[in-house]
XYZ file of C-alpha atoms in Angstrom:
348
model
C -78.461 10.603 26.658
C -79.306 8.416 23.676
C -77.304 10.688 21.362
C -74.339 10.629 23.704
C -74.520 6.841 23.895
C -74.489 6.580 20.094
C -71.489 8.908 19.834
C -69.612 6.908 22.456
C -70.381 3.669 20.668
C -69.114 5.068 17.363
C -65.940 6.360 18.997
C -65.343 3.051 20.719
C -65.788 1.199 17.463
C -63.435 3.576 15.702
C -60.808 3.186 18.412
C -61.143 -0.581 18.289
C -60.688 -0.569 14.510
C -57.730 1.808 14.740
C -56.078 -0.287 17.441
C -56.559 -3.451 15.427
C -55.221 -1.810 12.277
C -52.337 -0.304 14.203
C -51.325 -3.665 15.611
C -51.504 -5.266 12.197
C -49.370 -2.501 10.643
C -46.897 -2.736 13.487
C -46.447 -6.471 13.041
C -46.008 -6.079 9.294
C -43.552 -3.254 9.851
C -41.519 -5.314 12.283
C -41.223 -8.150 9.810
C -40.277 -5.765 7.026
C -37.770 -4.069 9.269
C -36.187 -7.358 10.254
C -35.967 -8.430 6.644
C -34.562 -5.050 5.679
C -31.976 -5.233 8.433
C -30.873 -8.627 7.129
C -30.801 -7.636 3.465
C -29.389 -4.133 3.835
C -25.802 -4.045 5.080
C -23.549 -1.020 5.458
C -19.810 -1.704 5.356
C -17.093 0.841 6.053
C -13.931 0.344 4.002
C -10.656 1.766 5.285
C -9.929 3.505 1.987
C -12.137 2.089 -0.740
C -9.758 2.944 -3.596
C -6.751 1.253 -1.963
C -5.712 -1.911 -3.782
C -5.334 -3.752 -0.451
C -9.121 -3.415 -0.017
C -9.972 -4.051 -3.667
C -12.089 -7.207 -3.023
C -14.825 -5.143 -1.370
C -15.556 -2.889 -4.356
C -14.806 -5.627 -6.877
C -17.459 -7.838 -5.277
C -19.944 -5.013 -5.712
C -18.838 -4.409 -9.308
C -19.187 -8.095 -10.179
C -22.719 -8.105 -8.778
C -22.013 -10.863 -6.287
C -23.628 -9.076 -3.328
C -26.862 -8.647 -5.292
C -26.772 -12.249 -6.458
C -26.771 -13.244 -2.788
C -29.894 -11.120 -2.258
C -28.020 -8.400 -0.384
C -28.189 -4.644 -0.708
C -24.692 -3.660 0.419
C -23.744 -0.026 0.893
C -19.986 0.497 0.795
C -18.743 3.573 2.632
C -15.183 4.802 2.896
C -12.999 6.194 5.646
C -9.283 6.476 4.816
C -8.078 5.455 8.288
C -8.762 2.151 10.016
C -8.994 3.736 13.459
C -11.958 5.849 12.361
C -13.548 2.905 10.565
C -13.573 0.791 13.735
C -15.170 3.641 15.688
C -18.073 3.738 13.231
C -18.566 -0.011 13.716
C -18.520 0.269 17.503
C -21.074 3.061 17.392
C -23.397 0.794 15.394
C -23.540 3.041 12.323
C -22.319 0.208 10.088
C -22.559 -3.572 10.334
C -19.049 -4.370 9.150
C -15.617 -3.007 8.314
C -13.199 -4.054 5.607
C -9.923 -3.323 7.334
C -6.945 -4.855 9.106
C -7.470 -7.904 11.306
C -5.260 -6.462 14.089
C -8.111 -4.161 15.179
C -9.976 -7.213 16.515
C -7.123 -7.890 18.959
C -6.744 -4.271 19.985
C -10.495 -3.933 20.582
C -10.688 -7.118 22.650
C -8.369 -5.535 25.208
C -10.989 -2.762 25.409
C -13.662 -5.376 26.165
C -15.155 -5.253 22.656
C -15.891 -8.517 20.844
C -15.124 -8.059 17.154
C -14.279 -10.930 14.818
C -12.976 -11.375 11.305
C -15.520 -13.417 9.347
C -13.630 -13.369 6.023
C -9.820 -13.107 6.097
C -8.737 -12.047 2.617
C -4.999 -11.522 3.085
C -2.181 -12.836 5.278
C 0.272 -9.992 4.577
C -0.227 -6.236 5.060
C 0.264 -5.076 1.478
C 1.897 -1.992 3.015
C 5.082 -0.337 1.801
C 7.402 1.964 3.740
C 8.238 4.726 1.281
C 11.039 7.261 1.655
C 11.334 10.608 -0.101
C 13.827 10.267 -2.941
C 16.018 13.077 -1.606
C 16.169 11.314 1.786
C 16.836 7.816 0.449
C 20.567 8.079 1.100
C 19.939 9.017 4.729
C 17.091 6.622 5.580
C 18.100 3.125 4.561
C 16.334 1.062 7.234
C 14.090 1.535 10.294
C 17.186 2.187 12.421
C 17.344 5.546 10.628
C 13.850 6.543 11.789
C 15.255 8.465 14.744
C 14.555 12.185 14.480
C 12.466 11.725 11.345
C 8.887 12.642 10.435
C 7.058 9.428 9.589
C 3.697 9.350 7.873
C 0.817 7.059 8.851
C -2.812 7.190 7.771
C -3.787 8.276 11.289
C -2.757 7.630 14.909
C -4.080 4.253 16.057
C -4.283 2.893 12.515
C -2.575 -0.296 11.386
C 0.098 1.770 9.630
C 0.799 3.382 12.992
C 0.969 -0.059 14.662
C 3.393 -1.386 12.059
C 5.580 1.721 12.080
C 5.955 1.475 15.838
C 6.882 -2.191 15.578
C 9.514 -1.581 12.902
C 11.033 1.133 15.091
C 10.894 -1.012 18.232
C 12.920 -3.751 16.501
C 15.729 -1.197 16.269
C 15.432 -0.183 19.923
C 13.439 2.948 19.159
C 10.117 4.150 20.536
C 7.477 6.440 19.057
C 9.091 9.241 21.077
C 12.212 8.947 18.895
C 10.394 10.101 15.775
C 7.444 12.337 14.887
C 4.238 10.619 13.837
C 2.424 12.573 11.135
C -1.135 11.955 10.008
C -0.543 11.825 6.251
C -3.674 10.020 5.103
C -3.450 8.223 1.777
C -3.409 8.982 -1.906
C -2.796 12.600 -2.853
C -2.446 13.824 0.737
C 0.334 11.294 1.362
C 2.045 12.149 -1.924
C 1.891 15.865 -1.138
C 3.309 15.315 2.364
C 6.254 13.348 0.998
C 6.844 15.846 -1.792
C 6.739 19.036 0.286
C 8.750 17.724 3.226
C 5.823 17.204 5.568
C 7.159 13.682 6.075
C 10.546 12.089 5.394
C 9.135 8.611 4.994
C 5.838 6.871 5.561
C 3.713 3.777 5.178
C 1.183 3.533 2.377
C -0.262 1.187 -0.236
C -0.955 0.944 -3.933
C -1.895 2.790 -6.067
C -0.047 5.491 -4.087
C 3.173 3.437 -4.145
C 3.064 3.066 -7.922
C 2.457 6.803 -8.373
C 5.393 7.755 -6.143
C 7.814 5.342 -7.773
C 6.806 6.241 -11.342
C 7.093 9.969 -10.644
C 10.470 9.555 -8.950
C 9.193 11.268 -5.806
C 9.610 8.243 -3.567
C 11.533 5.006 -3.220
C 10.603 1.697 -1.608
C 12.302 1.139 1.748
C 10.380 -1.938 2.958
C 7.949 -3.986 0.889
C 5.279 -5.983 2.740
C 3.206 -6.884 -0.309
C 4.691 -10.387 -0.360
C 5.114 -13.164 2.181
C 8.888 -12.958 1.845
C 8.982 -9.213 2.470
C 6.509 -9.456 5.348
C 8.424 -12.211 7.112
C 11.666 -10.248 6.718
C 10.121 -7.093 8.186
C 7.790 -8.561 10.823
C 9.143 -12.029 11.550
C 6.082 -13.820 10.218
C 2.744 -13.373 8.488
C 0.570 -10.437 9.462
C -3.107 -10.842 8.469
C -4.551 -7.665 7.055
C -7.580 -7.242 4.795
C -10.629 -8.768 6.418
C -14.330 -8.258 6.885
C -14.707 -7.858 10.615
C -17.987 -7.477 12.457
C -19.397 -7.200 15.953
C -19.784 -10.638 17.544
C -23.350 -9.807 18.577
C -24.331 -8.999 15.008
C -22.704 -12.176 13.702
C -24.629 -14.257 16.223
C -27.934 -12.533 15.470
C -27.594 -12.528 11.662
C -25.739 -15.709 10.619
C -27.569 -15.977 7.281
C -26.564 -12.460 6.285
C -22.952 -13.079 7.282
C -22.969 -16.307 5.279
C -24.176 -14.449 2.196
C -21.416 -11.869 2.625
C -18.866 -14.664 2.943
C -20.252 -16.392 -0.151
C -19.883 -13.212 -2.204
C -16.397 -12.278 -0.986
C -14.932 -15.784 -1.341
C -16.351 -15.958 -4.845
C -14.518 -12.698 -5.611
C -11.242 -14.002 -4.184
C -11.474 -16.993 -6.497
C -12.295 -14.673 -9.406
C -9.197 -12.590 -8.665
C -6.948 -15.643 -8.863
C -8.459 -16.606 -12.207
C -7.993 -13.226 -13.906
C -5.184 -10.867 -14.855
C -4.450 -7.451 -13.386
C -5.732 -5.897 -16.620
C -9.040 -7.760 -16.348
C -9.401 -6.807 -12.693
C -8.679 -3.130 -13.413
C -11.293 -3.152 -16.179
C -13.985 -4.094 -13.651
C -13.134 -1.299 -11.221
C -14.525 2.272 -11.356
C -12.594 4.412 -13.838
C -11.846 7.127 -11.276
C -9.824 4.653 -9.177
C -7.140 4.913 -11.850
C -6.542 8.612 -11.224
C -2.842 8.136 -11.879
C -3.544 6.604 -15.279
C -4.809 3.212 -16.425
C -1.383 1.637 -16.962
C -0.196 2.754 -13.546
C -3.357 1.356 -11.927
C -2.848 -1.991 -13.645
C 0.743 -2.051 -12.380
C -0.374 -1.270 -8.820
C -2.821 -4.192 -8.935
C -0.177 -6.490 -10.412
C 2.305 -5.551 -7.662
C -0.220 -6.056 -4.850
C -2.645 -8.757 -5.968
C -0.460 -11.595 -4.688
C -1.359 -10.655 -1.114
C -4.888 -12.065 -1.450
C -5.717 -15.676 -0.672
C -8.350 -17.604 -2.599
C -10.502 -18.988 0.195
C -10.981 -16.308 2.863
C -9.413 -18.467 5.573
C -7.062 -17.337 8.306
C -3.543 -18.798 8.149
C -3.019 -20.786 11.407
C 0.109 -18.952 12.570
C -0.946 -15.459 11.501
C -3.049 -14.381 14.541
C -0.224 -15.293 16.932
C 2.243 -13.118 15.045
C -0.221 -10.221 15.079
C -0.530 -10.575 18.850
C 3.251 -10.687 19.191
C 3.665 -7.531 17.123
C 0.959 -5.621 18.985
C 2.148 -6.895 22.348
C 5.603 -5.451 21.802
C 4.512 -1.809 21.747
C 0.734 -1.220 21.784
C -0.252 0.315 25.143
C -3.600 -1.474 24.874
C -2.082 -4.916 24.283
C 1.346 -4.808 25.921
C 1.315 -6.876 29.097
C -2.149 -8.234 28.294
C -1.218 -10.868 25.729
C -2.203 -13.697 28.069
C -5.707 -12.255 28.437
C -6.379 -12.178 24.687
C -8.440 -15.073 23.354
C -7.455 -15.251 19.692
C -10.208 -17.781 18.967
C -12.721 -14.974 19.510
C -11.025 -12.606 17.060
C -11.802 -14.606 13.920
C -13.914 -17.460 12.629
C -13.709 -19.686 9.564
C -17.174 -21.212 9.880
C -18.680 -18.985 7.205
C -15.917 -19.292 4.607
C -15.847 -23.049 5.222
C -19.464 -23.150 4.044
C -19.044 -20.603 1.254
C -20.369 -21.766 -2.089
């Protein structure tokens, strides 16, 4: 009996010590986990080597994320529709992509907001195969054609549908082809997989320089965007889940600080200096061509990360004219919940 009592006492003491240690480790782990969650951020970029999304990688290259105390992991997915799905699933904390996804997702009862709005124009170009340039001179010639977009449901798909709708056409009047970006888009245009399609630099510069494609519509400037879409169309943004933004305001502020600092850096440097900071493999078409693609596109970026006042309304108008998710629901969309300027207003 005495031996059994001693054994029980030892076991009880051991259990008590283990429980106490376990609680202490758990508390420490929770704090470390919370800190890690705040400092470690995964961001999906809708095509990390596209010039329209250049600020994301440039910020990393300049070291601005680290200087804010952040460990940012940049991932890439060439189509915006897939990028938003990864955000919704909770696999990443943010997406660098087109602002219009925040409107589309709100109609699906998802609260997503742009916290840094880097551009007020799409930076997209409608390219036409050189041997079809005489036949396709404007969107009214889209009928019966194969038109390339990065993927169905992407912003290039949205914009293509809008351009067609302005000419009285619907998506049923042409064939939508998932052409991706970069080399897959170039190959599709070259081998007849598409007659025309929407893409960005550096793909545009490669097609023009090689003579394989010609510019049909240029939305890299305010003038070109207003002519094509009737107003500004905000594109490149860092958008995040509203719940995450509310729960991690300090982290979002640090991200805004870093990205706004990069936007200012862009406006103070030449295309050559910007290209020199980017990974060498981004210039797979050659250094001079990459510099040209930056020079042709860089004007789309603002210097403060703020949303232009009229831009969200034009995005809603464009989406409301054809998007099955938005059409007829424009009055239910609260644009004030699709973006915020409170972080860029405080950016250092």
